[in-house]
Each structure stands twice: as structure tokens, then as C-alpha cells.
């Protein structure tokens, strides 16, 4: 867990050389362009922001689908 304000300050003051993150505060917001880290990353090379999709693989999606199907079958049988 990272304090975004502290990270931004450390990057601006060059207390750390750089950072790479894949999670942002309120990332579910439709307007990430107002996020200060996003704004900073657009004009600086020492911050990389990547999509938070590490677990989004074919295998994980397939397992999720299989689980939902099994839960639906159990629900239908219990009625």
C-alpha cells in the first residue's frame, strides 16, 4: 500500500529515482485524468503506471466461468 501523495512528493524531490505501479486510488473512477499521479506520469519519465490486470488470463477467466456454471447447476438442483 502506497500513500499517493508521499509517492508523488518523493518523485518530485527525487528522493527516489522512479516507481512503477499498477493500482491507483479510486481507479474504478471514470475520470482518472484528474489523478495527480496520472498527470505526473504523463509529463515525467520516472513513473510508470500499468493496467491492473495481472490475474486476467485465459486460464483465470476459464476457471471463473466453470465455477459460475457449477454454482448455477447446484442452485437449480436445490430447487
PDB file of N, CA and C in Angstrom:
ATOM      1  N   UNK A   1       0.854  -1.170   0.000  1.00  0.00           N
ATOM      2  CA  UNK A   1       0.000   0.000   0.000  1.00  0.00           C
ATOM      3  C   UNK A   1       0.899   1.231   0.000  1.00  0.00           C
ATOM      4  N   UNK A   2       0.593   2.136  -0.901  1.00  0.00           N
ATOM      5  CA  UNK A   2       1.417   3.338  -1.058  1.00  0.00           C
ATOM      6  C   UNK A   2       0.553   4.578  -0.869  1.00  0.00           C
ATOM      7  N   UNK A   3       1.075   5.516  -0.124  1.00  0.00           N
ATOM      8  CA  UNK A   3       0.433   6.811   0.015  1.00  0.00           C
ATOM      9  C   UNK A   3       0.757   7.596  -1.262  1.00  0.00           C
ATOM     10  N   UNK A   4      -0.249   7.870  -2.073  1.00  0.00           N
ATOM     11  CA  UNK A   4      -0.017   8.521  -3.365  1.00  0.00           C
ATOM     12  C   UNK A   4       0.626   9.894  -3.217  1.00  0.00           C
ATOM     13  N   UNK A   5       0.203  10.652  -2.222  1.00  0.00           N
ATOM     14  CA  UNK A   5       0.780  11.979  -2.018  1.00  0.00           C
ATOM     15  C   UNK A   5       2.266  11.877  -1.674  1.00  0.00           C
ATOM     16  N   UNK A   6       2.616  10.917  -0.810  1.00  0.00           N
ATOM     17  CA  UNK A   6       4.013  10.726  -0.413  1.00  0.00           C
ATOM     18  C   UNK A   6       4.847  10.264  -1.602  1.00  0.00           C
ATOM     19  N   UNK A   7       4.284   9.381  -2.428  1.00  0.00           N
ATOM     20  CA  UNK A   7       5.000   8.908  -3.611  1.00  0.00           C
ATOM     21  C   UNK A   7       5.247  10.060  -4.576  1.00  0.00           C
ATOM     22  N   UNK A   8       4.243  10.850  -4.808  1.00  0.00           N
ATOM     23  CA  UNK A   8       4.369  11.989  -5.712  1.00  0.00           C
ATOM     24  C   UNK A   8       5.441  12.965  -5.213  1.00  0.00           C
ATOM     25  N   UNK A   9       5.438  13.249  -3.921  1.00  0.00           N
ATOM     26  CA  UNK A   9       6.428  14.155  -3.345  1.00  0.00           C
ATOM     27  C   UNK A   9       7.839  13.574  -3.488  1.00  0.00           C
ATOM     28  N   UNK A  10       7.978  12.279  -3.223  1.00  0.00           N
ATOM     29  CA  UNK A  10       9.292  11.631  -3.324  1.00  0.00           C
ATOM     30  C   UNK A  10       9.814  11.644  -4.756  1.00  0.00           C
ATOM     31  N   UNK A  11       8.925  11.475  -5.716  1.00  0.00           N
ATOM     32  CA  UNK A  11       9.330  11.523  -7.119  1.00  0.00           C
ATOM     33  C   UNK A  11       9.726  12.940  -7.536  1.00  0.00           C
ATOM     34  N   UNK A  12       8.928  13.899  -7.129  1.00  0.00           N
ATOM     35  CA  UNK A  12       9.217  15.297  -7.495  1.00  0.00           C
ATOM     36  C   UNK A  12      10.524  15.782  -6.891  1.00  0.00           C
ATOM     37  N   UNK A  13      10.783  15.403  -5.640  1.00  0.00           N
ATOM     38  CA  UNK A  13      12.003  15.842  -4.955  1.00  0.00           C
ATOM     39  C   UNK A  13      13.191  14.928  -5.236  1.00  0.00           C
ATOM     40  N   UNK A  14      12.939  13.905  -6.091  1.00  0.00           N
ATOM     41  CA  UNK A  14      13.967  12.935  -6.474  1.00  0.00           C
ATOM     42  C   UNK A  14      14.552  12.209  -5.268  1.00  0.00           C
ATOM     43  N   UNK A  15      13.697  11.972  -4.250  1.00  0.00           N
ATOM     44  CA  UNK A  15      14.095  11.162  -3.109  1.00  0.00           C
ATOM     45  C   UNK A  15      14.175   9.693  -3.514  1.00  0.00           C
ATOM     46  N   UNK A  16      13.405   9.340  -4.523  1.00  0.00           N
ATOM     47  CA  UNK A  16      13.517   8.022  -5.154  1.00  0.00           C
ATOM     48  C   UNK A  16      13.679   8.256  -6.650  1.00  0.00           C
ATOM     49  N   UNK A  17      14.385   7.343  -7.287  1.00  0.00           N
ATOM     50  CA  UNK A  17      14.697   7.524  -8.709  1.00  0.00           C
ATOM     51  C   UNK A  17      13.469   7.323  -9.599  1.00  0.00           C
ATOM     52  N   UNK A  18      12.626   6.373  -9.216  1.00  0.00           N
ATOM     53  CA  UNK A  18      11.454   6.101 -10.037  1.00  0.00           C
ATOM     54  C   UNK A  18      10.532   5.113  -9.359  1.00  0.00           C
ATOM     55  N   UNK A  19       9.394   4.894  -9.974  1.00  0.00           N
ATOM     56  CA  UNK A  19       8.407   3.956  -9.437  1.00  0.00           C
ATOM     57  C   UNK A  19       7.584   3.386 -10.583  1.00  0.00           C
ATOM     58  N   UNK A  20       7.075   2.189 -10.348  1.00  0.00           N
ATOM     59  CA  UNK A  20       6.139   1.555 -11.278  1.00  0.00           C
ATOM     60  C   UNK A  20       4.985   1.020 -10.436  1.00  0.00           C
ATOM     61  N   UNK A  21       3.774   1.392 -10.799  1.00  0.00           N
ATOM     62  CA  UNK A  21       2.598   0.970 -10.035  1.00  0.00           C
ATOM     63  C   UNK A  21       1.533   0.436 -10.981  1.00  0.00           C
ATOM     64  N   UNK A  22       0.654  -0.404 -10.432  1.00  0.00           N
ATOM     65  CA  UNK A  22      -0.462  -0.893 -11.250  1.00  0.00           C
ATOM     66  C   UNK A  22      -1.803  -0.712 -10.554  1.00  0.00           C
ATOM     67  N   UNK A  23      -1.800   0.007  -9.458  1.00  0.00           N
ATOM     68  CA  UNK A  23      -3.041   0.289  -8.734  1.00  0.00           C
ATOM     69  C   UNK A  23      -3.050   1.766  -8.374  1.00  0.00           C
ATOM     70  N   UNK A  24      -4.196   2.387  -8.559  1.00  0.00           N
ATOM     71  CA  UNK A  24      -4.366   3.790  -8.202  1.00  0.00           C
ATOM     72  C   UNK A  24      -5.549   3.933  -7.259  1.00  0.00           C
ATOM     73  N   UNK A  25      -5.487   4.913  -6.387  1.00  0.00           N
ATOM     74  CA  UNK A  25      -6.613   5.211  -5.520  1.00  0.00           C
ATOM     75  C   UNK A  25      -7.811   5.546  -6.395  1.00  0.00           C
ATOM     76  N   UNK A  26      -8.942   4.982  -6.078  1.00  0.00           N
ATOM     77  CA  UNK A  26     -10.193   5.219  -6.817  1.00  0.00           C
ATOM     78  C   UNK A  26     -10.050   4.903  -8.301  1.00  0.00           C
ATOM     79  N   UNK A  27      -9.322   3.845  -8.636  1.00  0.00           N
ATOM     80  CA  UNK A  27      -9.098   3.544 -10.052  1.00  0.00           C
ATOM     81  C   UNK A  27     -10.367   3.137 -10.785  1.00  0.00           C
ATOM     82  N   UNK A  28     -11.412   2.826 -10.050  1.00  0.00           N
ATOM     83  CA  UNK A  28     -12.677   2.495 -10.697  1.00  0.00           C
ATOM     84  C   UNK A  28     -13.396   3.746 -11.189  1.00  0.00           C
ATOM     85  N   UNK A  29     -12.878   4.892 -10.821  1.00  0.00           N
ATOM     86  CA  UNK A  29     -13.460   6.169 -11.239  1.00  0.00           C
ATOM     87  C   UNK A  29     -13.391   6.294 -12.759  1.00  0.00           C
ATOM     88  N   UNK A  30     -14.373   6.912 -13.315  1.00  0.00           N
ATOM     89  CA  UNK A  30     -14.389   7.099 -14.760  1.00  0.00           C
ATOM     90  C   UNK A  30     -13.461   8.225 -15.199  1.00  0.00           C
ATOM     91  N   UNK A  31     -12.984   9.035 -14.244  1.00  0.00           N
ATOM     92  CA  UNK A  31     -12.181  10.182 -14.611  1.00  0.00           C
ATOM     93  C   UNK A  31     -10.802  10.126 -13.950  1.00  0.00           C
ATOM     94  N   UNK A  32      -9.983   9.175 -14.368  1.00  0.00           N
ATOM     95  CA  UNK A  32      -8.638   9.036 -13.823  1.00  0.00           C
ATOM     96  C   UNK A  32      -7.713  10.169 -14.237  1.00  0.00           C
ATOM     97  N   UNK A  33      -8.111  10.927 -15.242  1.00  0.00           N
ATOM     98  CA  UNK A  33      -7.240  12.011 -15.706  1.00  0.00           C
ATOM     99  C   UNK A  33      -7.046  13.081 -14.632  1.00  0.00           C
ATOM    100  N   UNK A  34      -7.900  13.099 -13.619  1.00  0.00           N
ATOM    101  CA  UNK A  34      -7.742  14.062 -12.526  1.00  0.00           C
ATOM    102  C   UNK A  34      -6.789  13.557 -11.445  1.00  0.00           C
ATOM    103  N   UNK A  35      -6.413  12.276 -11.505  1.00  0.00           N
ATOM    104  CA  UNK A  35      -5.484  11.711 -10.525  1.00  0.00           C
ATOM    105  C   UNK A  35      -4.112  12.363 -10.678  1.00  0.00           C
ATOM    106  N   UNK A  36      -3.549  12.828  -9.583  1.00  0.00           N
ATOM    107  CA  UNK A  36      -2.279  13.551  -9.628  1.00  0.00           C
ATOM    108  C   UNK A  36      -1.128  12.680 -10.125  1.00  0.00           C
ATOM    109  N   UNK A  37      -1.154  11.392  -9.806  1.00  0.00           N
ATOM    110  CA  UNK A  37      -0.097  10.506 -10.309  1.00  0.00           C
ATOM    111  C   UNK A  37      -0.196  10.324 -11.816  1.00  0.00           C
ATOM    112  N   UNK A  38      -1.413  10.221 -12.324  1.00  0.00           N
ATOM    113  CA  UNK A  38      -1.612  10.093 -13.770  1.00  0.00           C
ATOM    114  C   UNK A  38      -1.103  11.347 -14.467  1.00  0.00           C
ATOM    115  N   UNK A  39      -1.457  12.498 -13.926  1.00  0.00           N
ATOM    116  CA  UNK A  39      -0.980  13.762 -14.505  1.00  0.00           C
ATOM    117  C   UNK A  39       0.549  13.812 -14.502  1.00  0.00           C
ATOM    118  N   UNK A  40       1.164  13.411 -13.384  1.00  0.00           N
ATOM    119  CA  UNK A  40       2.619  13.437 -13.261  1.00  0.00           C
ATOM    120  C   UNK A  40       3.265  12.483 -14.267  1.00  0.00           C
ATOM    121  N   UNK A  41       2.706  11.285 -14.400  1.00  0.00           N
ATOM    122  CA  UNK A  41       3.280  10.275 -15.295  1.00  0.00           C
ATOM    123  C   UNK A  41       3.255  10.723 -16.752  1.00  0.00           C
ATOM    124  N   UNK A  42       2.277  11.526 -17.115  1.00  0.00           N
ATOM    125  CA  UNK A  42       2.163  11.988 -18.498  1.00  0.00           C
ATOM    126  C   UNK A  42       3.311  12.912 -18.904  1.00  0.00           C
ATOM    127  N   UNK A  43       3.895  13.590 -17.936  1.00  0.00           N
ATOM    128  CA  UNK A  43       4.945  14.542 -18.288  1.00  0.00           C
ATOM    129  C   UNK A  43       6.304  14.231 -17.653  1.00  0.00           C
ATOM    130  N   UNK A  44       6.424  13.070 -17.023  1.00  0.00           N
ATOM    131  CA  UNK A  44       7.682  12.667 -16.395  1.00  0.00           C
ATOM    132  C   UNK A  44       7.974  11.203 -16.714  1.00  0.00           C
ATOM    133  N   UNK A  45       9.242  10.891 -16.828  1.00  0.00           N
ATOM    134  CA  UNK A  45       9.628   9.531 -17.205  1.00  0.00           C
ATOM    135  C   UNK A  45       9.961   8.640 -16.013  1.00  0.00           C
ATOM    136  N   UNK A  46       9.869   9.151 -14.798  1.00  0.00           N
ATOM    137  CA  UNK A  46      10.258   8.335 -13.652  1.00  0.00           C
ATOM    138  C   UNK A  46       9.070   7.690 -12.927  1.00  0.00           C
ATOM    139  N   UNK A  47       7.911   7.688 -13.581  1.00  0.00           N
ATOM    140  CA  UNK A  47       6.743   6.989 -13.045  1.00  0.00           C
ATOM    141  C   UNK A  47       6.057   6.242 -14.174  1.00  0.00           C
ATOM    142  N   UNK A  48       5.910   4.942 -13.974  1.00  0.00           N
ATOM    143  CA  UNK A  48       5.220   4.092 -14.951  1.00  0.00           C
ATOM    144  C   UNK A  48       3.956   3.561 -14.292  1.00  0.00           C
ATOM    145  N   UNK A  49       2.838   3.718 -14.969  1.00  0.00           N
ATOM    146  CA  UNK A  49       1.568   3.178 -14.485  1.00  0.00           C
ATOM    147  C   UNK A  49       1.074   2.168 -15.508  1.00  0.00           C
ATOM    148  N   UNK A  50       0.868   0.937 -15.048  1.00  0.00           N
ATOM    149  CA  UNK A  50       0.402  -0.124 -15.934  1.00  0.00           C
ATOM    150  C   UNK A  50      -1.013  -0.545 -15.526  1.00  0.00           C
ATOM    151  N   UNK A  51      -1.756  -1.179 -16.423  1.00  0.00           N
ATOM    152  CA  UNK A  51      -3.102  -1.645 -16.065  1.00  0.00           C
ATOM    153  C   UNK A  51      -3.038  -2.723 -14.986  1.00  0.00           C
ATOM    154  N   UNK A  52      -4.007  -2.734 -14.132  1.00  0.00           N
ATOM    155  CA  UNK A  52      -4.091  -3.703 -13.040  1.00  0.00           C
ATOM    156  C   UNK A  52      -4.820  -4.959 -13.536  1.00  0.00           C
ATOM    157  N   UNK A  53      -4.132  -5.738 -14.377  1.00  0.00           N
ATOM    158  CA  UNK A  53      -4.783  -6.915 -14.970  1.00  0.00           C
ATOM    159  C   UNK A  53      -3.912  -8.167 -14.882  1.00  0.00           C
ATOM    160  N   UNK A  54      -3.011  -8.218 -13.928  1.00  0.00           N
ATOM    161  CA  UNK A  54      -2.070  -9.337 -13.845  1.00  0.00           C
ATOM    162  C   UNK A  54      -2.785 -10.690 -13.769  1.00  0.00           C
ATOM    163  N   UNK A  55      -3.898 -10.754 -13.086  1.00  0.00           N
ATOM    164  CA  UNK A  55      -4.615 -12.019 -12.952  1.00  0.00           C
ATOM    165  C   UNK A  55      -5.605 -12.292 -14.059  1.00  0.00           C
ATOM    166  N   UNK A  56      -5.693 -11.415 -15.025  1.00  0.00           N
ATOM    167  CA  UNK A  56      -6.660 -11.563 -16.100  1.00  0.00           C
ATOM    168  C   UNK A  56      -6.048 -12.380 -17.235  1.00  0.00           C
ATOM    169  N   UNK A  57      -6.075 -13.688 -17.053  1.00  0.00           N
ATOM    170  CA  UNK A  57      -5.530 -14.597 -18.057  1.00  0.00           C
ATOM    171  C   UNK A  57      -6.659 -15.472 -18.599  1.00  0.00           C
ATOM    172  N   UNK A  58      -6.392 -16.154 -19.692  1.00  0.00           N
ATOM    173  CA  UNK A  58      -7.381 -17.077 -20.240  1.00  0.00           C
ATOM    174  C   UNK A  58      -7.747 -18.128 -19.195  1.00  0.00           C
ATOM    175  N   UNK A  59      -6.724 -18.648 -18.496  1.00  0.00           N
ATOM    176  CA  UNK A  59      -6.954 -19.700 -17.508  1.00  0.00           C
ATOM    177  C   UNK A  59      -7.814 -19.201 -16.343  1.00  0.00           C
ATOM    178  N   UNK A  60      -7.536 -18.000 -15.850  1.00  0.00           N
ATOM    179  CA  UNK A  60      -8.320 -17.496 -14.717  1.00  0.00           C
ATOM    180  C   UNK A  60      -9.760 -17.218 -15.133  1.00  0.00           C
ATOM    181  N   UNK A  61      -9.955 -16.700 -16.325  1.00  0.00           N
ATOM    182  CA  UNK A  61     -11.311 -16.448 -16.809  1.00  0.00           C
ATOM    183  C   UNK A  61     -12.066 -17.761 -17.032  1.00  0.00           C
ATOM    184  N   UNK A  62     -11.371 -18.760 -17.549  1.00  0.00           N
ATOM    185  CA  UNK A  62     -11.980 -20.066 -17.774  1.00  0.00           C
ATOM    186  C   UNK A  62     -12.402 -20.704 -16.446  1.00  0.00           C
ATOM    187  N   UNK A  63     -11.549 -20.608 -15.434  1.00  0.00           N
ATOM    188  CA  UNK A  63     -11.880 -21.147 -14.108  1.00  0.00           C
ATOM    189  C   UNK A  63     -13.085 -20.418 -13.519  1.00  0.00           C
ATOM    190  N   UNK A  64     -13.137 -19.111 -13.696  1.00  0.00           N
ATOM    191  CA  UNK A  64     -14.257 -18.324 -13.175  1.00  0.00           C
ATOM    192  C   UNK A  64     -15.559 -18.738 -13.842  1.00  0.00           C
ATOM    193  N   UNK A  65     -15.521 -18.942 -15.151  1.00  0.00           N
ATOM    194  CA  UNK A  65     -16.720 -19.370 -15.888  1.00  0.00           C
ATOM    195  C   UNK A  65     -17.175 -20.745 -15.402  1.00  0.00           C
ATOM    196  N   UNK A  66     -16.220 -21.676 -15.257  1.00  0.00           N
ATOM    197  CA  UNK A  66     -16.549 -23.020 -14.781  1.00  0.00           C
ATOM    198  C   UNK A  66     -17.181 -22.973 -13.391  1.00  0.00           C
ATOM    199  N   UNK A  67     -16.634 -22.131 -12.511  1.00  0.00           N
ATOM    200  CA  UNK A  67     -17.173 -22.008 -11.162  1.00  0.00           C
ATOM    201  C   UNK A  67     -18.597 -21.472 -11.189  1.00  0.00           C
ATOM    202  N   UNK A  68     -18.848 -20.466 -11.993  1.00  0.00           N
ATOM    203  CA  UNK A  68     -20.200 -19.891 -12.080  1.00  0.00           C
ATOM    204  C   UNK A  68     -21.182 -20.932 -12.610  1.00  0.00           C
ATOM    205  N   UNK A  69     -20.784 -21.677 -13.604  1.00  0.00           N
ATOM    206  CA  UNK A  69     -21.661 -22.721 -14.156  1.00  0.00           C
ATOM    207  C   UNK A  69     -21.996 -23.758 -13.094  1.00  0.00           C
ATOM    208  N   UNK A  70     -20.991 -24.189 -12.331  1.00  0.00           N
ATOM    209  CA  UNK A  70     -21.223 -25.176 -11.266  1.00  0.00           C
ATOM    210  C   UNK A  70     -22.152 -24.610 -10.190  1.00  0.00           C
ATOM    211  N   UNK A  71     -21.969 -23.339  -9.829  1.00  0.00           N
ATOM    212  CA  UNK A  71     -22.842 -22.725  -8.827  1.00  0.00           C
ATOM    213  C   UNK A  71     -24.277 -22.628  -9.330  1.00  0.00           C
ATOM    214  N   UNK A  72     -24.450 -22.313 -10.591  1.00  0.00           N
ATOM    215  CA  UNK A  72     -25.812 -22.251 -11.171  1.00  0.00           C
ATOM    216  C   UNK A  72     -26.440 -23.644 -11.165  1.00  0.00           C
ATOM    217  N   UNK A  73     -25.682 -24.661 -11.557  1.00  0.00           N
ATOM    218  CA  UNK A  73     -26.212 -26.040 -11.549  1.00  0.00           C
ATOM    219  C   UNK A  73     -26.636 -26.452 -10.153  1.00  0.00           C
ATOM    220  N   UNK A  74     -25.823 -26.150  -9.132  1.00  0.00           N
ATOM    221  CA  UNK A  74     -26.161 -26.505  -7.751  1.00  0.00           C
ATOM    222  C   UNK A  74     -27.414 -25.759  -7.302  1.00  0.00           C
ATOM    223  N   UNK A  75     -27.525 -24.520  -7.699  1.00  0.00           N
ATOM    224  CA  UNK A  75     -28.694 -23.715  -7.332  1.00  0.00           C
ATOM    225  C   UNK A  75     -29.956 -24.286  -7.957  1.00  0.00           C
ATOM    226  N   UNK A  76     -29.871 -24.686  -9.234  1.00  0.00           N
ATOM    227  CA  UNK A  76     -31.033 -25.238  -9.932  1.00  0.00           C
ATOM    228  C   UNK A  76     -31.435 -26.582  -9.301  1.00  0.00           C
ATOM    229  N   UNK A  77     -30.441 -27.432  -8.966  1.00  0.00           N
ATOM    230  CA  UNK A  77     -30.743 -28.735  -8.349  1.00  0.00           C
ATOM    231  C   UNK A  77     -31.376 -28.593  -6.968  1.00  0.00           C
ATOM    232  N   UNK A  78     -31.018 -27.535  -6.250  1.00  0.00           N
ATOM    233  CA  UNK A  78     -31.540 -27.373  -4.891  1.00  0.00           C
ATOM    234  C   UNK A  78     -32.981 -26.898  -4.862  1.00  0.00           C
ATOM    235  N   UNK A  79     -33.517 -26.494  -6.003  1.00  0.00           N
ATOM    236  CA  UNK A  79     -34.905 -26.005  -6.042  1.00  0.00           C
ATOM    237  C   UNK A  79     -35.891 -27.102  -6.244  1.00  0.00           C
TER     238      UNK A  79
END
